[in-house]
PDB file of C-alpha atoms in Angstrom:
ATOM      1  CA  MET T   1     108.541  73.970 129.898  1.00 42.00           C
ATOM      2  CA  ARG T   2     110.490  71.209 131.219  1.00 43.00           C
ATOM      3  CA  ARG T   3     113.687  73.156 130.948  1.00 44.00           C
ATOM      4  CA  LEU T   4     112.334  76.355 132.392  1.00 37.00           C
ATOM      5  CA  LEU T   5     110.798  74.620 135.478  1.00 38.00           C
ATOM      6  CA  PRO T   6     114.290  73.923 137.603  1.00 41.00           C
ATOM      7  CA  VAL T   7     115.124  77.838 136.674  1.00 37.00           C
ATOM      8  CA  LEU T   8     111.460  78.816 137.782  1.00 35.00           C
ATOM      9  CA  LEU T   9     111.790  76.646 140.795  1.00 36.00           C
ATOM     10  CA  ALA T  10     115.511  78.116 141.591  1.00 40.00           C
ATOM     11  CA  ALA T  11     114.054  81.755 141.383  1.00 39.00           C
ATOM     12  CA  LEU T  12     111.089  80.856 143.605  1.00 36.00           C
ATOM     13  CA  SER T  13     113.398  79.402 146.177  1.00 40.00           C
ATOM     14  CA  ILE T  14     115.551  82.400 146.112  1.00 35.00           C
ATOM     15  CA  THR T  15     112.891  84.833 146.389  1.00 37.00           C
ATOM     16  CA  ALA T  16     111.534  82.750 149.420  1.00 37.00           C
ATOM     17  CA  VAL T  17     114.753  82.955 151.111  1.00 37.00           C
ATOM     18  CA  THR T  18     115.359  86.531 150.544  1.00 39.00           C
ATOM     19  CA  GLY T  19     111.882  87.259 151.482  1.00 38.00           C
ATOM     20  CA  THR T  20     111.620  85.628 154.697  1.00 40.00           C
ATOM     21  CA  ALA T  21     115.136  86.733 156.056  1.00 39.00           C
ATOM     22  CA  SER T  22     115.446  89.151 158.937  1.00 47.00           C
ATOM     23  CA  ALA T  23     116.692  92.491 158.579  1.00 57.00           C
ATOM     24  CA  ALA T  24     120.064  92.927 160.345  1.00 65.00           C
ATOM     25  CA  PRO T  25     119.944  95.123 163.380  1.00 80.00           C
ATOM     26  CA  ALA T  26     120.341  98.753 162.978  1.00 91.00           C
ATOM     27  CA  PHE T  27     122.737  99.209 165.893  1.00 97.00           C
ATOM     28  CA  THR T  28     124.968  96.716 167.852  1.00 98.00           C
ATOM     29  CA  GLU T  29     126.346  98.127 170.550  1.00 98.00           C
ATOM     30  CA  TYR T  30     124.125 100.184 172.878  1.00 98.00           C
ATOM     31  CA  VAL T  31     125.120 102.058 175.817  1.00 99.00           C
ATOM     32  CA  ALA T  32     122.680 103.900 178.185  1.00 99.00           C
ATOM     33  CA  LEU T  33     123.438 106.733 180.399  1.00 99.00           C
ATOM     34  CA  GLY T  34     121.779 108.756 182.836  1.00 98.00           C
ATOM     35  CA  ASP T  35     119.781 108.919 185.917  1.00 98.00           C
ATOM     36  CA  SER T  36     117.238 107.691 187.957  1.00 98.00           C
ATOM     37  CA  ALA T  37     114.483 108.494 185.350  1.00 98.00           C
ATOM     38  CA  ALA T  38     116.482 105.997 183.144  1.00 98.00           C
ATOM     39  CA  ALA T  39     117.584 103.266 185.890  1.00 98.00           C
ATOM     40  CA  GLY T  40     114.304 102.691 187.625  1.00 98.00           C
ATOM     41  CA  PRO T  41     114.912 102.546 191.075  1.00 98.00           C
ATOM     42  CA  LEU T  42     112.742  99.947 192.746  1.00 98.00           C
ATOM     43  CA  ILE T  43     111.351  98.525 190.072  1.00 98.00           C
ATOM     44  CA  PRO T  44     111.852  94.764 190.062  1.00 97.00           C
ATOM     45  CA  ASP T  45     114.281  93.018 189.134  1.00 97.00           C
ATOM     46  CA  GLN T  46     117.054  95.362 190.689  1.00 97.00           C
ATOM     47  CA  ASP T  47     120.686  94.562 189.354  1.00 95.00           C
ATOM     48  CA  VAL T  48     121.961  92.839 192.605  1.00 93.00           C
ATOM     49  CA  LEU T  49     125.681  93.402 191.176  1.00 91.00           C
ATOM     50  CA  ASN T  50     124.807  97.429 191.421  1.00 93.00           C
ATOM     51  CA  LEU T  51     122.743  98.005 193.861  1.00 95.00           C
ATOM     52  CA  GLY T  52     123.909 101.159 194.783  1.00 97.00           C
ATOM     53  CA  CYS T  53     122.533 102.380 191.675  1.00 98.00           C
ATOM     54  CA  LEU T  54     119.073 101.146 192.286  1.00 98.00           C
ATOM     55  CA  ARG T  55     118.908 100.150 188.597  1.00 98.00           C
ATOM     56  CA  SER T  56     115.961  97.793 187.281  1.00 98.00           C
ATOM     57  CA  SER T  57     116.722  95.030 184.560  1.00 98.00           C
ATOM     58  CA  ARG T  58     113.012  96.059 183.067  1.00 98.00           C
ATOM     59  CA  ASN T  59     113.958  99.949 182.833  1.00 98.00           C
ATOM     60  CA  TRP T  60     113.425 101.232 179.549  1.00 98.00           C
ATOM     61  CA  PRO T  61     116.944 101.417 178.404  1.00 98.00           C
ATOM     62  CA  SER T  62     116.406  97.205 178.903  1.00 98.00           C
ATOM     63  CA  VAL T  63     113.079  97.335 176.681  1.00 98.00           C
ATOM     64  CA  LEU T  64     114.881  99.456 174.003  1.00 98.00           C
ATOM     65  CA  ALA T  65     117.754  96.914 173.727  1.00 98.00           C
ATOM     66  CA  GLY T  66     115.631  94.158 173.682  1.00 98.00           C
ATOM     67  CA  ARG T  67     113.172  95.742 170.925  1.00 97.00           C
ATOM     68  CA  LEU T  68     116.404  96.787 168.740  1.00 97.00           C
ATOM     69  CA  GLY T  69     118.152  93.530 169.053  1.00 97.00           C
ATOM     70  CA  VAL T  70     121.442  94.669 169.790  1.00 98.00           C
ATOM     71  CA  ALA T  71     124.227  92.049 170.468  1.00 98.00           C
ATOM     72  CA  THR T  72     126.101  94.509 173.159  1.00 98.00           C
ATOM     73  CA  PHE T  73     124.202  96.584 175.880  1.00 98.00           C
ATOM     74  CA  ARG T  74     125.802  98.309 178.809  1.00 98.00           C
ATOM     75  CA  ASP T  75     123.526  99.757 180.786  1.00 98.00           C
ATOM     76  CA  VAL T  76     125.456 102.082 183.424  1.00 98.00           C
ATOM     77  CA  THR T  77     122.168 104.477 184.588  1.00 98.00           C
ATOM     78  CA  CYS T  78     122.383 105.229 188.235  1.00 98.00           C
ATOM     79  CA  SER T  79     120.070 106.846 190.337  1.00 98.00           C
ATOM     80  CA  ALA T  80     120.834 110.392 192.081  1.00 98.00           C
ATOM     81  CA  ALA T  81     123.665 110.707 189.154  1.00 98.00           C
ATOM     82  CA  VAL T  82     124.412 114.291 187.893  1.00 98.00           C
ATOM     83  CA  ALA T  83     126.396 115.586 184.955  1.00 98.00           C
ATOM     84  CA  ASP T  84     129.758 115.161 186.721  1.00 98.00           C
ATOM     85  CA  ASP T  85     129.471 111.573 187.411  1.00 98.00           C
ATOM     86  CA  PHE T  86     130.030 110.970 183.913  1.00 98.00           C
ATOM     87  CA  GLU T  87     133.654 112.082 183.736  1.00 98.00           C
ATOM     88  CA  GLY T  88     134.150 111.128 187.663  1.00 98.00           C
ATOM     89  CA  SER T  89     133.339 108.116 189.702  1.00 97.00           C
ATOM     90  CA  GLN T  90     129.756 108.509 191.591  1.00 98.00           C
ATOM     91  CA  THR T  91     129.298 107.917 195.455  1.00 97.00           C
ATOM     92  CA  THR T  92     126.350 105.895 196.040  1.00 97.00           C
ATOM     93  CA  PHE T  93     125.054 104.349 199.413  1.00 95.00           C
ATOM     94  CA  LEU T  94     127.263 101.178 198.835  1.00 95.00           C
ATOM     95  CA  GLY T  95     130.273 102.891 197.624  1.00 95.00           C
ATOM     96  CA  ALA T  96     131.238 104.530 194.738  1.00 96.00           C
ATOM     97  CA  VAL T  97     130.963 103.384 190.830  1.00 97.00           C
ATOM     98  CA  PRO T  98     133.177 104.146 187.780  1.00 97.00           C
ATOM     99  CA  PRO T  99     132.617 106.925 185.613  1.00 98.00           C
ATOM    100  CA  GLN T 100     129.664 106.403 183.046  1.00 98.00           C
ATOM    101  CA  PHE T 101     131.586 107.420 180.190  1.00 98.00           C
ATOM    102  CA  ASP T 102     134.032 104.295 180.744  1.00 98.00           C
ATOM    103  CA  ALA T 103     131.349 102.218 179.453  1.00 98.00           C
ATOM    104  CA  LEU T 104     131.816 104.188 175.941  1.00 98.00           C
ATOM    105  CA  THR T 105     134.126 102.592 173.241  1.00 98.00           C
ATOM    106  CA  PRO T 106     134.778 103.735 169.503  1.00 98.00           C
ATOM    107  CA  THR T 107     132.994 101.035 168.586  1.00 98.00           C
ATOM    108  CA  THR T 108     129.780 102.255 170.453  1.00 98.00           C
ATOM    109  CA  ASP T 109     127.039 103.101 167.886  1.00 98.00           C
ATOM    110  CA  LEU T 110     123.988 104.021 170.019  1.00 98.00           C
ATOM    111  CA  VAL T 111     123.883 105.961 173.245  1.00 98.00           C
ATOM    112  CA  SER T 112     120.949 107.102 175.100  1.00 98.00           C
ATOM    113  CA  LEU T 113     121.220 109.789 177.364  1.00 98.00           C
ATOM    114  CA  THR T 114     118.784 111.256 180.346  1.00 98.00           C
ATOM    115  CA  ILE T 115     120.632 113.635 182.816  1.00 98.00           C
ATOM    116  CA  GLY T 116     119.629 116.915 184.430  1.00 98.00           C
ATOM    117  CA  GLY T 117     116.747 116.489 186.847  1.00 98.00           C
ATOM    118  CA  ASN T 118     119.281 116.088 189.888  1.00 98.00           C
ATOM    119  CA  ASP T 119     121.324 118.868 188.525  1.00 98.00           C
ATOM    120  CA  ILE T 120     118.720 121.327 188.907  1.00 98.00           C
ATOM    121  CA  GLY T 121     117.289 119.683 192.102  1.00 97.00           C
ATOM    122  CA  LEU T 122     113.730 118.815 190.537  1.00 97.00           C
ATOM    123  CA  VAL T 123     112.590 116.313 192.831  1.00 95.00           C
ATOM    124  CA  GLY T 124     113.713 118.447 195.942  1.00 96.00           C
ATOM    125  CA  ALA T 125     111.697 121.432 194.169  1.00 97.00           C
ATOM    126  CA  ALA T 126     108.685 118.783 193.909  1.00 97.00           C
ATOM    127  CA  LEU T 127     108.819 117.873 197.458  1.00 96.00           C
ATOM    128  CA  GLY T 128     108.946 121.207 198.452  1.00 97.00           C
ATOM    129  CA  CYS T 129     105.449 121.862 196.811  1.00 97.00           C
ATOM    130  CA  VAL T 130     103.847 119.820 198.809  1.00 97.00           C
ATOM    131  CA  ASN T 131     100.543 121.076 200.704  1.00 97.00           C
ATOM    132  CA  LEU T 132      98.189 118.799 202.997  1.00 94.00           C
ATOM    133  CA  LEU T 133      95.767 121.427 203.168  1.00 95.00           C
ATOM    134  CA  PRO T 134      94.161 123.428 200.273  1.00 94.00           C
ATOM    135  CA  GLU T 135      94.680 127.056 199.370  1.00 94.00           C
ATOM    136  CA  PRO T 136      94.770 129.010 201.247  1.00 91.00           C
ATOM    137  CA  VAL T 137      96.310 126.918 204.014  1.00 93.00           C
ATOM    138  CA  GLY T 138     100.280 126.862 203.516  1.00 92.00           C
ATOM    139  CA  PHE T 139     102.178 128.628 200.853  1.00 95.00           C
ATOM    140  CA  SER T 140     103.027 127.897 197.301  1.00 97.00           C
ATOM    141  CA  CYS T 141     106.016 126.563 195.966  1.00 98.00           C
ATOM    142  CA  GLN T 142     105.538 128.721 193.104  1.00 98.00           C
ATOM    143  CA  ARG T 143     105.258 131.758 194.633  1.00 97.00           C
ATOM    144  CA  ARG T 144     108.303 130.992 196.978  1.00 97.00           C
ATOM    145  CA  LEU T 145     110.566 130.150 193.936  1.00 98.00           C
ATOM    146  CA  THR T 146     109.522 133.003 191.981  1.00 98.00           C
ATOM    147  CA  ALA T 147     109.704 135.664 194.592  1.00 97.00           C
ATOM    148  CA  GLY T 148     111.072 138.750 193.685  1.00 97.00           C
ATOM    149  CA  GLY T 149     110.384 138.186 189.883  1.00 97.00           C
ATOM    150  CA  VAL T 150     113.264 135.416 189.595  1.00 98.00           C
ATOM    151  CA  ASP T 151     112.282 131.947 188.380  1.00 98.00           C
ATOM    152  CA  GLN T 152     115.100 129.988 190.868  1.00 98.00           C
ATOM    153  CA  LEU T 153     114.146 126.591 188.363  1.00 98.00           C
ATOM    154  CA  ALA T 154     114.422 128.429 185.444  1.00 98.00           C
ATOM    155  CA  VAL T 155     118.014 130.093 186.424  1.00 98.00           C
ATOM    156  CA  LYS T 156     118.870 126.572 187.268  1.00 98.00           C
ATOM    157  CA  ILE T 157     117.603 125.283 184.044  1.00 98.00           C
ATOM    158  CA  ASP T 158     119.206 127.602 181.672  1.00 98.00           C
ATOM    159  CA  ALA T 159     122.326 127.495 183.626  1.00 98.00           C
ATOM    160  CA  PHE T 160     122.663 123.584 182.703  1.00 98.00           C
ATOM    161  CA  GLY T 161     122.538 124.082 179.284  1.00 98.00           C
ATOM    162  CA  PRO T 162     126.397 124.493 178.534  1.00 98.00           C
ATOM    163  CA  GLU T 163     127.235 121.726 180.999  1.00 98.00           C
ATOM    164  CA  PHE T 164     124.706 119.217 179.116  1.00 98.00           C
ATOM    165  CA  ALA T 165     126.216 120.576 175.834  1.00 98.00           C
ATOM    166  CA  ALA T 166     129.625 119.338 176.994  1.00 98.00           C
ATOM    167  CA  VAL T 167     128.273 115.934 178.110  1.00 98.00           C
ATOM    168  CA  LEU T 168     126.936 115.437 174.413  1.00 98.00           C
ATOM    169  CA  ASP T 169     130.429 116.387 173.275  1.00 98.00           C
ATOM    170  CA  GLY T 170     132.083 114.051 175.765  1.00 98.00           C
ATOM    171  CA  ILE T 171     130.119 111.011 174.433  1.00 98.00           C
ATOM    172  CA  HIS T 172     131.193 112.252 170.541  1.00 98.00           C
ATOM    173  CA  ALA T 173     134.937 112.148 171.528  1.00 98.00           C
ATOM    174  CA  ARG T 174     134.561 108.483 173.064  1.00 98.00           C
ATOM    175  CA  SER T 175     132.286 106.994 170.330  1.00 98.00           C
ATOM    176  CA  PRO T 176     132.368 109.193 167.346  1.00 98.00           C
ATOM    177  CA  HIS T 177     130.289 107.185 165.360  1.00 97.00           C
ATOM    178  CA  ALA T 178     127.689 106.645 167.652  1.00 98.00           C
ATOM    179  CA  LYS T 179     124.119 107.855 167.510  1.00 98.00           C
ATOM    180  CA  ILE T 180     123.159 109.894 170.673  1.00 98.00           C
ATOM    181  CA  VAL T 181     119.365 109.992 171.665  1.00 98.00           C
ATOM    182  CA  VAL T 182     118.594 112.409 174.171  1.00 98.00           C
ATOM    183  CA  VAL T 183     115.577 111.318 176.162  1.00 98.00           C
ATOM    184  CA  GLY T 184     113.653 114.004 178.059  1.00 97.00           C
ATOM    185  CA  TYR T 185     111.406 113.694 181.252  1.00 98.00           C
ATOM    186  CA  GLY T 186     107.507 113.239 180.754  1.00 98.00           C
ATOM    187  CA  THR T 187     104.223 114.551 181.366  1.00 98.00           C
ATOM    188  CA  TYR T 188     104.181 113.899 185.163  1.00 98.00           C
ATOM    189  CA  ILE T 189     101.106 115.947 185.866  1.00 98.00           C
ATOM    190  CA  ARG T 190      98.300 117.226 183.767  1.00 98.00           C
ATOM    191  CA  PRO T 191      97.130 120.711 183.896  1.00 98.00           C
ATOM    192  CA  GLY T 192      95.669 122.068 187.101  1.00 98.00           C
ATOM    193  CA  GLY T 193      96.753 118.638 189.023  1.00 98.00           C
ATOM    194  CA  CYS T 194      94.569 116.437 190.772  1.00 98.00           C
ATOM    195  CA  TYR T 195      94.429 118.101 194.353  1.00 97.00           C
ATOM    196  CA  PRO T 196      94.059 116.407 196.864  1.00 96.00           C
ATOM    197  CA  ALA T 197      94.919 112.969 195.260  1.00 97.00           C
ATOM    198  CA  GLN T 198      98.294 114.503 194.822  1.00 97.00           C
ATOM    199  CA  PRO T 199      98.963 117.382 197.456  1.00 97.00           C
ATOM    200  CA  LEU T 200     100.189 119.550 195.080  1.00 97.00           C
ATOM    201  CA  TRP T 201      97.949 122.888 194.543  1.00 98.00           C
ATOM    202  CA  GLY T 202      97.057 123.326 190.842  1.00 98.00           C
ATOM    203  CA  ARG T 203      99.330 126.347 190.324  1.00 97.00           C
ATOM    204  CA  ASP T 204     102.200 124.510 191.898  1.00 98.00           C
ATOM    205  CA  SER T 205     101.612 121.692 189.458  1.00 98.00           C
ATOM    206  CA  ASP T 206     101.716 123.655 186.694  1.00 98.00           C
ATOM    207  CA  TYR T 207     104.846 125.090 187.542  1.00 98.00           C
ATOM    208  CA  LEU T 208     106.495 122.143 187.914  1.00 98.00           C
ATOM    209  CA  GLN T 209     105.176 120.445 184.565  1.00 98.00           C
ATOM    210  CA  ALA T 210     106.681 123.897 183.151  1.00 98.00           C
ATOM    211  CA  SER T 211     109.686 123.744 184.547  1.00 98.00           C
ATOM    212  CA  ILE T 212     110.337 120.273 183.235  1.00 98.00           C
ATOM    213  CA  ALA T 213     108.955 121.493 179.679  1.00 98.00           C
ATOM    214  CA  ARG T 214     111.924 124.251 179.754  1.00 98.00           C
ATOM    215  CA  LEU T 215     114.433 121.634 180.756  1.00 98.00           C
ATOM    216  CA  ASN T 216     113.309 119.861 177.995  1.00 98.00           C
ATOM    217  CA  GLY T 217     113.449 122.722 175.619  1.00 98.00           C
ATOM    218  CA  VAL T 218     117.355 122.861 176.970  1.00 98.00           C
ATOM    219  CA  PHE T 219     117.848 119.408 175.746  1.00 98.00           C
ATOM    220  CA  ALA T 220     116.600 119.757 172.226  1.00 98.00           C
ATOM    221  CA  ALA T 221     118.523 122.906 171.670  1.00 98.00           C
ATOM    222  CA  ALA T 222     121.689 121.127 172.896  1.00 98.00           C
ATOM    223  CA  ALA T 223     120.643 118.062 170.630  1.00 98.00           C
ATOM    224  CA  GLU T 224     120.270 120.071 167.652  1.00 98.00           C
ATOM    225  CA  GLU T 225     123.590 122.153 167.776  1.00 98.00           C
ATOM    226  CA  HIS T 226     125.772 119.401 169.114  1.00 98.00           C
ATOM    227  CA  GLY T 227     124.871 116.498 166.576  1.00 98.00           C
ATOM    228  CA  ALA T 228     122.305 114.627 168.614  1.00 98.00           C
ATOM    229  CA  THR T 229     118.766 113.445 168.369  1.00 98.00           C
ATOM    230  CA  PHE T 230     116.065 114.466 170.877  1.00 98.00           C
ATOM    231  CA  VAL T 231     113.137 112.254 171.519  1.00 98.00           C
ATOM    232  CA  ASP T 232     110.371 113.895 173.749  1.00 98.00           C
ATOM    233  CA  ILE T 233     108.257 111.629 175.930  1.00 98.00           C
ATOM    234  CA  ALA T 234     106.068 114.057 177.119  1.00 98.00           C
ATOM    235  CA  PRO T 235     103.297 113.698 174.370  1.00 98.00           C
ATOM    236  CA  PRO T 236     103.426 110.080 174.632  1.00 98.00           C
ATOM    237  CA  SER T 237     103.164 110.006 178.443  1.00 98.00           C
ATOM    238  CA  VAL T 238      99.922 112.569 178.434  1.00 98.00           C
ATOM    239  CA  GLY T 239      96.879 110.769 180.186  1.00 98.00           C
ATOM    240  CA  HIS T 240      99.586 108.769 181.905  1.00 98.00           C
ATOM    241  CA  ASP T 241     100.662 110.763 184.592  1.00 98.00           C
ATOM    242  CA  VAL T 242     100.356 110.861 188.407  1.00 98.00           C
ATOM    243  CA  CYS T 243      96.553 111.721 188.551  1.00 98.00           C
ATOM    244  CA  ALA T 244      95.939 109.008 185.945  1.00 98.00           C
ATOM    245  CA  PRO T 245      94.108 105.557 187.285  1.00 98.00           C
ATOM    246  CA  ILE T 246      96.313 103.498 188.984  1.00 97.00           C
ATOM    247  CA  ALA T 247      96.276 100.885 185.923  1.00 97.00           C
ATOM    248  CA  GLU T 248      97.157 103.666 183.389  1.00 98.00           C
ATOM    249  CA  ARG T 249      99.927 105.489 185.139  1.00 98.00           C
ATOM    250  CA  TRP T 250     103.509 105.726 184.034  1.00 98.00           C
ATOM    251  CA  PHE T 251     104.683 107.582 186.851  1.00 98.00           C
ATOM    252  CA  GLU T 252     104.298 106.917 190.227  1.00 98.00           C
ATOM    253  CA  GLY T 253     102.951 110.041 192.756  1.00 97.00           C
ATOM    254  CA  LEU T 254     104.337 111.167 196.077  1.00 95.00           C
ATOM    255  CA  VAL T 255     102.743 107.498 197.662  1.00 94.00           C
ATOM    256  CA  PRO T 256     103.640 105.037 195.273  1.00 96.00           C
ATOM    257  CA  THR T 257     100.851 102.543 194.512  1.00 96.00           C
ATOM    258  CA  THR T 258     103.600 100.080 192.391  1.00 97.00           C
ATOM    259  CA  ALA T 259     107.204  98.877 193.071  1.00 97.00           C
ATOM    260  CA  ALA T 260     108.658 102.087 192.511  1.00 98.00           C
ATOM    261  CA  ALA T 261     110.200 105.291 193.553  1.00 98.00           C
ATOM    262  CA  PRO T 262     108.000 108.094 194.135  1.00 97.00           C
ATOM    263  CA  LEU T 263     107.780 110.535 191.140  1.00 97.00           C
ATOM    264  CA  HIS T 264     109.342 108.489 189.128  1.00 98.00           C
ATOM    265  CA  PRO T 265     108.707 105.912 186.023  1.00 98.00           C
ATOM    266  CA  ASN T 266     106.960 102.699 187.413  1.00 98.00           C
ATOM    267  CA  GLN T 267     107.381  99.390 185.384  1.00 98.00           C
ATOM    268  CA  ARG T 268     104.361 100.105 182.995  1.00 98.00           C
ATOM    269  CA  GLY T 269     105.753 103.289 182.255  1.00 98.00           C
ATOM    270  CA  MET T 270     109.111 101.939 181.370  1.00 98.00           C
ATOM    271  CA  ALA T 271     107.654  99.755 178.909  1.00 98.00           C
ATOM    272  CA  GLY T 272     105.618 102.581 177.037  1.00 98.00           C
ATOM    273  CA  ILE T 273     108.924 104.955 177.292  1.00 98.00           C
ATOM    274  CA  GLY T 274     111.098 101.934 176.090  1.00 98.00           C
ATOM    275  CA  GLY T 275     108.467 100.779 173.146  1.00 98.00           C
ATOM    276  CA  TYR T 276     108.116 104.575 172.118  1.00 98.00           C
ATOM    277  CA  LEU T 277     111.792 104.755 172.029  1.00 98.00           C
ATOM    278  CA  ALA T 278     112.096 101.685 169.707  1.00 98.00           C
ATOM    279  CA  ASP T 279     109.418 102.857 167.377  1.00 97.00           C
ATOM    280  CA  ALA T 280     111.127 106.365 166.964  1.00 96.00           C
ATOM    281  CA  LEU T 281     114.358 104.598 166.263  1.00 95.00           C
ATOM    282  CA  SER T 282     113.015 102.171 163.962  1.00 87.00           C
ATOM    283  CA  ASP T 283     111.394 104.959 161.822  1.00 79.00           C
ATOM    284  CA  SER T 284     114.446 107.168 161.745  1.00 75.00           C
ATOM    285  CA  VAL T 285     116.406 104.420 160.393  1.00 70.00           C
ATOM    286  CA  SER T 286     113.926 102.847 157.652  1.00 58.00           C
TER     287      SER T 286
END
């Protein structure tokens, strides 16, 4: 028994060490690409070295990077970005910023991507739907944008599909071993809206959210065809839309109630989206 005791103690020591050792991070070099839905305009604290991009250090890419424990994190998301700004420089109100693709390297092993809202003019379309008076005063944006049987937003969304696919191919070419996570747009407004709290008629609210769903569908299809993973944040953001109580909102309405841009995620939303993505990625690699 005395001879066995040191062996048993050694075995217990090894078990304790291996049992308490933390697992190595699944990703080590993370690059975030995208527009204001990822950048977080006006959310404290803004990146003072890149103020033209209106990028917050508390946006969801930063939340995700912290949760994943990556060693290297480069966030080049920039408000008002369009797909062309990945290969070409983007002009901001404080001057030009480098192409977002410049942040990618052959050793990058995780890339997040949110782009397309500006390409199709989503925010402009939403602003064009504002009606300060109830029906029938004013004019429905849904009626205007679908006049003649042609859905103008749908046409733009479908036309963006090949351009988005080219962005995915561009990421693969520069970072061939990276996992690409395509993050769509959320549930900004509930069915029927909440007029007059948000001055969008019910049918116009439904039209805008349906257009977002269509755009998310384009993302999902392109991701499947081009070796990426689509993460849909619409389901987890249900109940956190612009109609929700202020303390539960992930997205600001036309008149923000916290430090964030109108019709964009607020800090609570960034935390919720970042946490959801971290859990989704952890499940995918476990």
